Coordinates of C-alpha atoms in Angstrom, one line a residue:
Chain A
M260 CA 14.4 24.7 -2.2
P261 CA 14.3 21.2 -1.3
E262 CA 13.1 19.0 -4.4
P263 CA 9.1 17.6 -3.9
F264 CA 9.4 13.8 -3.2
V265 CA 6.3 11.3 -3.8
P266 CA 5.9 9.8 0.0
E267 CA 5.5 5.7 0.2
T268 CA 2.4 6.8 2.6
I269 CA 0.0 9.8 3.0
T270 CA -2.5 9.8 6.1
V271 CA -5.7 11.2 5.2
H272 CA -7.7 12.9 8.1
L273 CA -11.8 11.6 7.3
G274 CA -12.9 15.1 8.1
R275 CA -12.5 18.9 8.1
P276 CA -8.8 19.9 9.9
D277 CA -10.2 20.8 13.4
E278 CA -13.7 18.4 13.4
P279 CA -12.4 15.0 15.9
A280 CA -11.9 12.3 13.2
E281 CA -9.8 9.1 12.3
N282 CA -6.7 10.0 10.1
V283 CA -6.1 7.0 7.4
T284 CA -2.3 5.5 6.2
I285 CA -2.3 4.4 2.7
P286 CA -0.1 4.4 0.1
F287 CA 0.6 7.5 -1.9
P288 CA -0.8 5.8 -4.8
D289 CA -3.7 4.3 -3.6
Y290 CA -4.9 7.4 -2.3
I291 CA -4.6 8.9 -6.0
K292 CA -6.8 6.1 -6.9
N293 CA -9.4 6.9 -4.2
V294 CA -9.2 11.0 -4.7
A295 CA -9.4 10.4 -9.0
S296 CA -12.6 7.7 -8.1
S297 CA -14.2 10.0 -6.2
E298 CA -13.6 13.3 -7.8
I299 CA -14.5 12.6 -11.2
Y300 CA -16.1 10.0 -13.5
P301 CA -14.4 7.0 -15.2
T302 CA -16.5 7.2 -18.7
W303 CA -14.9 10.7 -19.3
P304 CA -12.3 11.2 -22.3
E305 CA -8.8 9.9 -21.4
S306 CA -7.7 13.2 -21.8
A307 CA -9.8 14.6 -19.4
I308 CA -9.5 12.3 -16.8
R309 CA -5.3 12.8 -17.5
A310 CA -5.5 16.5 -16.7
N311 CA -7.6 15.4 -13.2
I312 CA -5.3 13.6 -12.4
Y313 CA -2.0 15.8 -13.2
A314 CA -4.0 18.2 -11.2
Q315 CA -5.1 16.2 -8.2
V316 CA -1.2 15.0 -7.5
S317 CA 0.1 18.6 -8.0
F318 CA -2.7 19.6 -5.6
A319 CA -1.9 16.8 -2.8
L320 CA 2.4 16.8 -3.6
N321 CA 1.7 20.8 -2.4
R322 CA 0.0 19.8 0.7
I323 CA 3.2 17.6 1.4
Y324 CA 5.9 19.3 0.2
T325 CA 4.4 23.2 2.2
E326 CA 3.6 20.7 5.5
W327 CA 0.5 22.5 5.4
Y328 CA -1.2 21.0 7.9
R329 CA 2.1 19.1 9.7
S330 CA 3.4 22.5 10.3
R331 CA 0.3 23.5 12.0
G332 CA 0.9 20.8 14.4
Y333 CA -1.7 18.4 12.9
P334 CA -1.2 14.7 12.6
F335 CA -1.8 14.0 8.9
D336 CA -1.1 15.1 5.5
I337 CA -4.4 16.1 4.0
T338 CA -8.0 16.0 5.0
N339 CA -11.0 14.7 2.8
S340 CA -13.2 17.6 3.4
T341 CA -13.9 19.1 -0.2
A342 CA -13.8 22.7 1.8
Y343 CA -10.7 22.2 2.1
D344 CA -8.8 19.8 0.1
Q345 CA -9.5 16.8 -2.6
A346 CA -12.7 14.0 -2.1
F347 CA -11.3 10.5 -0.3
V348 CA -13.8 8.2 0.2
F349 CA -12.5 5.8 2.6
G350 CA -13.2 2.0 1.6
R351 CA -15.1 2.2 -1.9
D352 CA -14.3 1.0 -5.1
I353 CA -12.2 1.9 -7.8
F354 CA -12.2 2.1 -11.6
D355 CA -9.9 0.0 -13.5
N356 CA -9.0 2.2 -16.4
I357 CA -8.3 5.1 -13.7
G358 CA -6.1 2.9 -11.4
S359 CA -3.9 2.2 -15.0
I360 CA -3.5 6.1 -15.5
V361 CA -2.9 6.5 -12.3
D362 CA 0.0 3.9 -11.9
E363 CA 1.5 6.2 -14.5
L364 CA 1.0 9.3 -13.6
F365 CA 1.4 9.5 -9.8
N366 CA 4.5 11.1 -9.2
E367 CA 4.0 13.8 -12.1
Y368 CA 3.0 16.9 -11.4
V369 CA 2.5 20.6 -12.3
V370 CA 4.9 23.6 -11.9
R371 CA 5.0 27.3 -12.8
G372 CA 7.9 28.4 -14.8
A373 CA 10.7 27.9 -12.9
S374 CA 9.1 26.9 -9.4
V375 CA 10.1 23.5 -8.0
E376 CA 7.3 23.6 -6.1
P377 CA 3.9 21.6 -6.9
L378 CA 1.4 23.8 -8.1
F379 CA -1.4 24.2 -5.9
T380 CA -4.0 22.9 -8.8
Q381 CA -7.4 24.3 -7.4
Y382 CA -10.3 23.4 -8.7
C383 CA -13.7 22.8 -8.5
N384 CA -16.7 21.3 -10.8
G385 CA -17.6 24.2 -12.6
T386 CA -21.6 24.3 -12.3
T387 CA -22.2 24.4 -9.0
V388 CA -19.3 25.6 -7.9
T389 CA -16.5 28.1 -10.1
C390 CA -13.4 29.4 -8.9
E391 CA -10.2 30.4 -10.5
G392 CA -8.1 26.8 -11.7
L393 CA -9.1 24.3 -13.2
S394 CA -13.3 23.1 -14.3
Q395 CA -13.3 19.5 -13.7
W396 CA -16.9 19.5 -16.0
G397 CA -14.8 21.9 -18.2
T398 CA -11.9 19.2 -19.1
V399 CA -15.0 17.4 -21.2
P400 CA -15.6 19.4 -23.6
L401 CA -11.9 20.3 -24.3
A402 CA -11.1 16.6 -23.9
E403 CA -13.5 16.0 -26.8
Q404 CA -12.2 18.9 -29.2
G405 CA -8.8 16.9 -28.8
Y406 CA -6.9 19.1 -26.2
S407 CA -4.1 16.9 -24.8
P408 CA -4.2 16.6 -20.7
Y409 CA -1.1 19.5 -21.0
E410 CA -3.1 21.8 -23.2
I411 CA -6.3 21.3 -21.0
L412 CA -3.8 22.4 -18.0
T413 CA -2.4 25.4 -19.6
H414 CA -6.6 26.0 -20.8
F415 CA -6.9 26.4 -16.8
Y416 CA -3.8 27.2 -15.5
G417 CA -2.0 29.4 -17.8
D418 CA 1.4 28.8 -19.5
E419 CA 4.5 28.1 -18.6
L420 CA 3.3 25.2 -17.2
S421 CA 5.6 22.3 -16.7
I422 CA 5.4 18.6 -15.9
R423 CA 7.8 17.1 -13.7
T424 CA 8.6 13.8 -12.1
A425 CA 9.1 13.2 -8.4
P426 CA 11.3 10.8 -7.1
V427 CA 9.3 8.1 -4.4
R428 CA 10.9 8.5 -1.1
A429 CA 10.3 5.0 0.2
P430 CA 12.3 1.7 1.4
F431 CA 12.7 0.9 -1.8
E432 CA 14.5 1.8 -5.2
S433 CA 13.0 4.0 -7.4
Y434 CA 12.2 2.8 -10.9
P435 CA 15.3 2.2 -13.3
G436 CA 14.1 4.5 -15.7
I437 CA 14.0 1.8 -18.5
P438 CA 12.0 -1.2 -18.7
L439 CA 13.3 -4.7 -17.7
R440 CA 11.8 -7.5 -20.2
L441 CA 12.5 -10.9 -21.9
G442 CA 15.9 -11.2 -22.4
T443 CA 17.1 -8.3 -20.0
S444 CA 20.4 -9.6 -17.8
S445 CA 20.8 -7.1 -14.8
N446 CA 21.4 -6.6 -11.1
E447 CA 17.8 -4.9 -11.8
V448 CA 16.3 -8.4 -12.8
R449 CA 18.0 -10.5 -10.1
T450 CA 16.7 -8.2 -7.4
L451 CA 12.9 -8.2 -9.4
Q452 CA 13.0 -12.2 -9.4
L453 CA 14.0 -12.6 -5.1
R454 CA 11.2 -9.9 -5.0
L455 CA 8.8 -11.6 -7.0
N456 CA 9.7 -15.2 -5.3
R457 CA 9.1 -13.4 -1.8
I458 CA 5.8 -12.0 -2.7
S459 CA 4.8 -15.4 -4.0
A460 CA 5.1 -17.3 -0.6
N461 CA 2.1 -15.0 0.4
Y462 CA 0.7 -15.2 -3.5
P463 CA 0.8 -18.5 -4.5
A464 CA -0.9 -18.1 -8.2
I465 CA 2.8 -16.2 -8.9
P466 CA 5.0 -19.2 -10.2
K467 CA 8.1 -19.3 -8.6
V468 CA 11.3 -18.3 -10.4
T469 CA 15.0 -19.4 -10.7
V470 CA 17.2 -16.2 -9.8
N471 CA 19.7 -16.1 -11.9
G472 CA 19.6 -12.1 -12.7
I473 CA 17.9 -13.5 -16.6
F474 CA 14.4 -12.3 -17.7
D475 CA 13.7 -15.0 -19.0
Q476 CA 10.5 -17.1 -20.0
D477 CA 9.7 -18.0 -16.1
T478 CA 10.7 -14.6 -14.8
E479 CA 8.0 -13.5 -17.5
N480 CA 5.1 -15.6 -16.8
A481 CA 5.7 -15.0 -12.7
V482 CA 5.5 -10.6 -14.1
R483 CA 2.5 -12.0 -15.9
A484 CA 0.6 -13.5 -13.2
F485 CA 1.6 -10.6 -10.6
Q486 CA -0.2 -8.3 -13.1
R487 CA -3.0 -10.3 -13.5
I488 CA -3.3 -10.5 -9.7
F489 CA -2.5 -6.5 -9.2
Q490 CA -4.8 -5.0 -12.2
L491 CA -2.3 -4.1 -14.7
T492 CA -1.8 -4.6 -18.2
E493 CA -0.6 -8.0 -19.2
D494 CA 2.0 -7.4 -21.1
G495 CA 4.9 -9.5 -19.1
I496 CA 7.0 -6.3 -18.8
V497 CA 8.6 -4.3 -16.2
G498 CA 7.5 -0.8 -16.8
K499 CA 7.4 2.1 -13.9
E500 CA 3.6 0.8 -13.7
T501 CA 4.3 -2.9 -12.7
W502 CA 8.5 -1.7 -10.8
Y503 CA 6.3 0.5 -8.5
R504 CA 3.3 -2.2 -7.7
I505 CA 6.0 -5.0 -7.4
Q506 CA 7.8 -2.7 -4.9
Y507 CA 5.2 -1.6 -2.7
V508 CA 3.4 -5.5 -2.4
F509 CA 7.0 -6.2 -1.4
A510 CA 7.1 -3.7 1.4
S511 CA 4.1 -4.8 3.0
V512 CA 5.0 -8.5 3.2
K513 CA 8.8 -7.7 4.8
R514 CA 7.0 -5.2 6.7
L515 CA 5.0 -8.4 8.7
A516 CA 8.3 -10.4 8.5
E517 CA 10.1 -7.5 10.6
L518 CA 8.1 -7.2 12.7
N519 CA 8.1 -11.2 13.1
S520 CA 11.9 -10.3 14.5
E521 CA 10.6 -7.7 17.1
G522 CA 8.2 -10.4 18.3
L523 CA 10.9 -13.1 19.0
S524 CA 12.6 -10.6 21.0
L525 CA 9.8 -10.0 23.1
E526 CA 8.8 -13.8 23.3
D527 CA 9.7 -13.8 27.4
V528 CA 8.1 -10.9 28.2
S529 CA 5.1 -10.5 29.1
L530 CA 2.9 -9.1 27.6
Q531 CA 0.3 -8.1 30.8
Y532 CA -0.1 -4.1 31.6
T533 CA 2.4 -3.2 34.8
E534 CA 2.4 0.5 34.9
Q535 CA 1.3 3.7 33.1
L536 CA 3.0 5.0 30.0
S537 CA 3.2 8.8 28.8
E538 CA 5.3 10.6 26.9
G539 CA 9.3 11.3 27.6
M540 CA 9.4 7.3 29.2
T541 CA 11.6 4.9 28.3
G542 CA 12.3 1.2 28.9
T543 CA 11.0 -2.5 28.2
P544 CA 7.0 -1.8 28.8
V545 CA 7.3 1.2 26.0
R546 CA 9.2 -1.5 23.9
I547 CA 6.4 -3.7 24.4
L548 CA 3.5 -1.2 23.9
Q549 CA 5.2 0.1 20.2
Y550 CA 5.7 -3.4 19.3
M551 CA 1.6 -4.2 19.8
L552 CA 1.1 -0.6 17.8
A553 CA 3.0 -1.8 15.4
V554 CA 1.8 -5.0 14.6
V555 CA -2.0 -3.6 15.2
G556 CA -0.8 -0.8 12.6
A557 CA 0.0 -3.6 10.2
Y558 CA -3.4 -4.1 9.8
Y559 CA -5.7 -1.4 10.6
P560 CA -5.2 1.8 8.4
E561 CA -6.5 3.8 11.2
V562 CA -3.3 3.5 13.4
P563 CA 0.4 5.0 11.8
Y564 CA 2.4 2.2 11.5
L565 CA 5.4 2.1 13.9
S566 CA 8.8 1.0 12.4
N567 CA 11.0 2.4 15.1
I568 CA 10.5 0.4 18.2
D569 CA 12.8 1.7 19.9
G570 CA 11.8 1.7 24.0
V571 CA 11.7 5.2 24.0
F572 CA 7.4 6.8 23.9
G573 CA 7.9 9.8 21.5
P574 CA 5.7 12.0 19.4
Q575 CA 5.0 9.0 16.8
T576 CA 4.1 6.8 19.7
R577 CA 2.0 9.5 20.9
D578 CA 0.1 10.0 17.9
A579 CA -0.2 6.1 17.3
V580 CA -1.8 5.7 20.6
I581 CA -4.0 8.2 20.0
A582 CA -5.3 7.0 17.0
F583 CA -5.8 3.6 18.7
Q584 CA -8.0 5.0 21.4
R585 CA -10.0 6.9 18.6
L586 CA -10.3 3.5 17.0
R587 CA -11.7 2.2 20.3
G588 CA -13.4 4.9 21.1
L589 CA -11.6 5.8 24.6
T590 CA -10.0 8.9 26.0
P591 CA -7.6 10.2 23.1
D592 CA -5.2 11.5 25.4
G593 CA -2.4 9.6 24.3
I594 CA -1.4 8.5 28.2
V595 CA -1.9 4.5 27.9
G596 CA -3.3 3.1 31.5
R597 CA -4.6 0.0 32.2
E598 CA -8.0 0.4 29.8
T599 CA -5.8 1.5 26.5
W600 CA -3.1 -1.7 27.2
N601 CA -5.8 -4.0 27.9
A602 CA -7.9 -2.9 24.7
L603 CA -4.2 -2.9 22.5
Y604 CA -3.6 -6.2 24.4
N605 CA -7.3 -7.8 23.0
T606 CA -6.5 -6.1 19.7
Y607 CA -2.7 -7.2 19.0
I608 CA -3.4 -11.1 20.7
T609 CA -6.4 -11.6 18.5
I610 CA -4.4 -10.6 15.0
Y611 CA -1.7 -12.7 16.4
Q612 CA -3.8 -15.3 16.7
N613 CA -5.4 -15.3 13.9
Q614 CA -2.8 -15.0 12.0
Q615 CA -0.3 -17.0 13.2
E616 CA 0.9 -18.7 9.8
Y617 CA 2.2 -15.2 9.0
F618 CA 3.9 -14.5 12.2
G619 CA 6.5 -17.5 11.5
G620 CA 10.5 -17.4 10.6
G621 CA 11.4 -13.3 11.0
I622 CA 15.0 -12.1 10.8
P623 CA 17.3 -13.0 13.0
L624 CA 17.8 -10.0 15.6
Y625 CA 21.1 -8.2 16.0
P626 CA 23.4 -10.0 18.3
G627 CA 23.9 -6.3 20.4
T628 CA 27.6 -6.1 19.5
N629 CA 29.5 -5.7 16.3
L630 CA 31.1 -9.1 14.9
L631 CA 34.6 -9.0 13.6
L632 CA 37.5 -11.0 12.4
G633 CA 38.0 -13.1 16.0
S634 CA 34.8 -13.1 17.4
R635 CA 33.2 -16.2 18.1
G636 CA 30.0 -18.2 19.0
D637 CA 26.4 -18.4 17.9
A638 CA 25.8 -15.3 16.7
V639 CA 28.5 -15.6 14.4
T640 CA 27.4 -19.2 12.9
Q641 CA 23.9 -17.2 12.5
L642 CA 26.2 -15.1 10.3
Q643 CA 27.5 -17.4 8.2
R644 CA 24.8 -19.3 7.7
M645 CA 22.8 -16.2 6.4
I646 CA 26.1 -15.4 4.0
N647 CA 25.7 -19.3 2.4
E648 CA 22.4 -18.0 2.2
L649 CA 22.8 -14.9 0.1
A650 CA 25.6 -17.2 -1.6
T651 CA 22.7 -19.2 -3.2
V652 CA 22.1 -16.1 -5.0
Y653 CA 25.2 -14.2 -5.8
P654 CA 28.2 -15.3 -7.2
E655 CA 30.0 -12.7 -5.8
I656 CA 29.6 -13.9 -2.3
P657 CA 31.4 -16.9 -1.8
T658 CA 29.9 -20.0 0.5
L659 CA 31.5 -20.5 3.8
P660 CA 31.8 -23.6 6.6
E661 CA 29.4 -22.5 9.5
T662 CA 32.3 -22.6 12.3
G663 CA 30.9 -20.0 14.7
F664 CA 34.6 -18.4 13.9
Y665 CA 34.9 -15.4 12.2
G666 CA 38.2 -15.8 10.4
E667 CA 39.6 -14.0 7.2
M668 CA 37.1 -16.3 5.1
T669 CA 34.2 -14.7 6.8
R670 CA 35.5 -11.1 7.1
D671 CA 36.2 -11.4 2.9
A672 CA 32.2 -12.7 2.7
V673 CA 31.1 -9.7 4.4
I674 CA 33.0 -7.4 2.7
A675 CA 31.7 -8.9 -0.9
A676 CA 28.6 -8.4 1.1
Q677 CA 29.2 -5.1 1.6
N678 CA 30.2 -3.9 -1.9
L679 CA 27.0 -5.6 -3.2
F680 CA 24.5 -3.6 -0.9
G681 CA 26.4 -0.2 -1.3
L682 CA 27.6 -0.2 2.3
E683 CA 31.1 0.5 3.7
P684 CA 33.4 -2.2 3.0
T685 CA 34.7 -2.9 6.4
G686 CA 34.3 -6.6 7.3
I687 CA 33.1 -5.4 10.5
T688 CA 29.3 -6.8 11.0
N689 CA 27.9 -4.1 12.8
Y690 CA 23.8 -3.0 13.1
L691 CA 23.3 -2.0 9.5
T692 CA 25.3 -4.8 7.8
W693 CA 23.4 -7.6 10.2
I694 CA 20.2 -6.0 9.2
T695 CA 20.6 -6.1 5.3
I696 CA 22.0 -9.2 5.4
A697 CA 19.3 -10.7 7.5
Q698 CA 16.6 -8.8 5.3
Q699 CA 18.3 -10.2 2.1
A700 CA 18.3 -13.6 3.6
E701 CA 14.6 -13.7 4.5
T702 CA 14.1 -13.0 1.2
I703 CA 15.5 -15.8 -0.6
M704 CA 14.9 -18.1 2.2
T705 CA 11.0 -17.3 2.6
G706 CA 10.7 -16.8 -1.2
R707 CA 11.9 -20.2 -1.8
Q708 CA 9.0 -21.8 0.3
T709 CA 6.5 -23.4 -2.4
A710 CA 2.9 -23.8 -1.5
P711 CA 1.7 -27.4 -2.5
T712 CA 0.1 -26.4 -5.8
Q713 CA 2.8 -24.1 -6.6
Y714 CA 4.2 -24.3 -9.9
P715 CA 7.9 -24.9 -8.4
G716 CA 10.2 -22.7 -11.0
T717 CA 11.9 -25.5 -12.8
P718 CA 11.0 -25.9 -16.8
V719 CA 8.9 -28.8 -17.3
G720 CA 7.7 -28.3 -20.7
P721 CA 8.7 -26.7 -24.0
E722 CA 7.2 -23.5 -22.7
G723 CA 8.2 -24.0 -19.3
G724 CA 5.9 -21.9 -18.0
G725 CA 3.5 -21.7 -14.9
T726 CA 0.0 -24.2 -15.9
N727 CA -2.6 -23.7 -14.2
A728 CA -3.9 -27.3 -14.3
Chain C
M18 CA -34.5 2.8 -14.8
P19 CA -34.0 4.4 -18.3
N20 CA -32.0 4.3 -20.8
Q21 CA -30.2 0.9 -19.3
V22 CA -28.2 0.1 -22.3
S23 CA -24.5 -1.5 -21.3
N24 CA -23.0 -3.0 -18.3
G25 CA -20.2 -2.0 -15.6
Y26 CA -18.3 -5.0 -14.2
L27 CA -17.3 -5.7 -10.2
I28 CA -14.3 -7.0 -9.0
V29 CA -13.5 -7.8 -5.2
R30 CA -10.3 -7.5 -3.8
T31 CA -10.0 -9.3 -0.3
T32 CA -6.6 -8.8 1.6
A33 CA -4.8 -8.5 5.3
S34 CA -2.1 -6.1 6.2
G35 CA -2.0 -3.2 3.4
G36 CA -2.1 -5.9 0.7
A37 CA 0.7 -8.1 2.0
I38 CA -1.6 -10.9 2.7
P39 CA -4.4 -12.1 0.2
V40 CA -7.7 -13.2 1.9
E41 CA -8.7 -16.4 -0.2
N42 CA -12.1 -17.7 0.1
S43 CA -13.9 -15.0 1.9
H44 CA -17.7 -14.9 0.8
V45 CA -18.8 -11.8 -1.3
A46 CA -22.7 -10.7 -1.8
V47 CA -23.4 -8.5 -4.3
M48 CA -26.5 -7.2 -4.1
S49 CA -28.8 -4.2 -5.5
S50 CA -28.8 -1.1 -3.4
A51 CA -32.9 -1.0 -3.6
A52 CA -34.4 -1.3 -0.2
D53 CA -35.5 -5.0 -1.0
A54 CA -31.7 -5.4 -1.5
E55 CA -31.7 -8.4 -4.1
L56 CA -29.1 -10.8 -4.0
L57 CA -27.5 -10.7 -7.2
Y58 CA -24.5 -13.0 -7.4
Q59 CA -22.6 -15.1 -4.7
L60 CA -18.9 -15.4 -5.2
T61 CA -15.6 -16.5 -3.5
T62 CA -12.4 -15.3 -3.4
D63 CA -9.6 -17.3 -4.9
N64 CA -5.9 -17.9 -3.6
S65 CA -5.4 -14.2 -4.7
G66 CA -8.1 -12.7 -2.8
L67 CA -10.2 -11.9 -6.2
T68 CA -13.5 -12.8 -7.0
Q69 CA -14.2 -13.7 -10.9
P70 CA -15.3 -10.5 -12.4
V71 CA -19.7 -9.8 -12.5
A72 CA -21.4 -7.8 -14.7
L73 CA -23.8 -5.4 -13.3
P74 CA -26.1 -2.9 -15.3
A75 CA -25.3 0.8 -15.7
P76 CA -27.1 3.9 -17.1
A77 CA -26.4 5.0 -20.4
I78 CA -22.9 6.6 -20.8
A79 CA -24.7 10.1 -22.0
E80 CA -25.8 10.3 -18.2
S81 CA -22.0 10.8 -17.0
V82 CA -20.8 13.1 -19.5
S83 CA -22.4 16.0 -19.7
P84 CA -23.6 17.5 -16.2
G85 CA -26.7 17.5 -14.8
Q86 CA -28.0 14.1 -15.5
P87 CA -29.9 12.7 -12.4
T88 CA -28.5 9.4 -12.6
P89 CA -24.5 9.2 -13.8
F90 CA -24.3 5.3 -12.1
Y91 CA -25.9 3.1 -10.7
E92 CA -25.4 2.0 -7.1
Y93 CA -24.8 -1.6 -5.2
T94 CA -24.2 -2.8 -1.6
V95 CA -21.4 -5.7 -1.4
Q96 CA -21.2 -8.0 2.1
I97 CA -18.3 -10.0 2.6
T98 CA -17.9 -12.5 5.0
H99 CA -14.8 -15.0 6.6
P100 CA -15.0 -17.2 9.4
D101 CA -11.6 -15.3 10.3
Y102 CA -12.1 -12.3 9.7
E103 CA -14.7 -9.2 10.9
Q104 CA -17.3 -9.0 8.7
V105 CA -17.3 -5.8 6.1
V106 CA -21.0 -4.1 4.5
V107 CA -19.9 -1.7 1.6
T108 CA -22.7 0.6 0.8
G109 CA -23.1 2.9 -2.6
V110 CA -20.3 1.0 -5.0
Q111 CA -20.8 2.5 -8.3
M112 CA -20.9 1.1 -11.4
F113 CA -20.7 3.0 -15.0
P114 CA -21.2 1.5 -17.9
G115 CA -17.9 -0.3 -19.6
I116 CA -15.9 0.4 -16.3
T117 CA -14.7 -2.3 -14.5
A118 CA -14.4 -0.9 -10.7
V119 CA -12.4 -2.6 -8.6
L120 CA -13.6 -2.7 -4.5
P121 CA -10.2 -3.7 -2.7
V122 CA -11.7 -4.5 1.1
N123 CA -9.4 -4.2 3.9
M124 CA -10.0 -7.1 6.4
I125 CA -9.4 -7.4 9.9
P126 CA -8.3 -10.3 11.3
A127 CA -11.0 -11.3 14.0
R128 CA -12.0 -13.9 17.0
P129 CA -12.9 -17.1 16.6
H130 CA -16.1 -17.7 17.3
E131 CA -17.1 -14.5 18.1
T132 CA -19.6 -12.0 16.3
E133 CA -18.2 -8.9 15.6
P134 CA -19.0 -5.7 15.1
R135 CA -20.2 -5.1 11.3
Q136 CA -17.8 -2.6 9.3
V137 CA -20.0 -0.2 7.6
Y138 CA -18.5 1.8 4.3
D139 CA -20.7 3.9 2.5
G140 CA -18.9 4.8 -1.1
S141 CA -21.7 7.6 -2.0
K142 CA -21.8 9.5 1.3
Q143 CA -20.0 11.7 -1.3
L144 CA -21.2 12.4 -4.5
P145 CA -18.6 13.3 -7.5
L146 CA -18.9 16.7 -8.8
S147 CA -22.0 17.4 -7.0
D148 CA -21.0 18.6 -4.0
G149 CA -21.7 22.6 -2.6
E150 CA -19.3 23.0 -0.6
E151 CA -15.9 22.9 -3.0
V152 CA -14.3 25.7 -2.5
K153 CA -10.5 24.2 -2.8

């Protein structure tokens, strides 16, 4: 049996399974916060809230683990119809105390006996509807009698329950297990500092920190500012809750930067309609279609985000087209004719023109061939420039003269970078090595940009902290 | 409103692109849900996309810790406007006593000088714990 995992995002169908309705894709913790705010009351005793949240996480993870809807051909993971699944009210308010508990519990779930499968934690309100499983109202008196969340769960689901932690399957690292705090010195702290700086390019209330791998007072101040903005307990310590929130915000920030590079590659291409596109087709028009869908998907939760812009019109592209057609009230047939193309172009260009300050920079694109000992040219110069960017924060990586010639020094620097980022140390810059180096360089470069009102990150007073003067 | 003894608190967070971009200078109007929609607060978001927390009346806690009470929470309407984004109206924003509620608002870029359709969400269309069809 495969191990269960927590997905980065979950796609929720806003209706009964067969009812035509929009699907929204949101981060998994945000989904659970919404469910918990919609299913129970935030005034309940904490043990009751926790027991309900365990049940809600397990329910959702069971749907994902068993591929309940996906295996039946639906393009979503779960519905918001309470006849089938859990309540979810898109766009509603989230209660702060519930949000904090979810940040702590979103990857913990209930299993029975030796099974690894997340328990199908059936539940109902316990008054107007009763069922085998947890009674939501029934959790309140048990909590008032002093039951722990675990005891409440066993009361309803029987003994032999255990609570397990699922890994988070996302393009970011899982929580290292030990909180990072003042005085910690590690590579994880360095990564943390790089990410905080990159996030602060968008969120100027977060002061810049010096990237040195040491959790110093400046780092703590930046962590506190991050926690204040994102309604986390403001203790300056990076535990699981803060760690994952930083990863999620960083991922959304980097997503825009990745789109920029795709946009750059299409800069000289006309975005006008050329021909009808449908599943199975390949080529530049498909690539343009995917790029525009990805930009729209980055801004509209109703359109699934297309991470793979490869010029091949596959099922993912079709689902994104259908979602966009639904959003715009067009016939949801997954075929891109003139009407769908023009509607997509209009939506795309509105975002692009409106958000230009976020559509700068980007990540230099892979030149198309591997670079190796003896290579020459502009791409090599660009690689050397990026490596020098890395060298400003990674002492493992040497600084290079930007000659445009891939000599032994360049090869050794590439090997150092490959070792550092967990790639095979070949000294050859293939696609994966280029993308990794380019991503890391973008994080450093953009993270260094300081807004006019932003604390620059050099200690100025005895506290060396950010001031809000 | 019987037994009104406490306040809840509301913070509005306006962001774009899945939280990647905080939307500064959003104008936020907080109104009562009654037919007259009395304006209670006018707020502006800061460079993190956040409003200050504001206090709003909520029912007594006894209304929401046992089943069958008529008014477990009070509801409010929040309207968000910004020259660069589509207007958003959220109805049915729930307030419980002593609880801070954060309203996350996903802002969609709009064309300059164009009247955009409203996005309307109704937070109350599904009342917690009162849905008769729950058989999951």
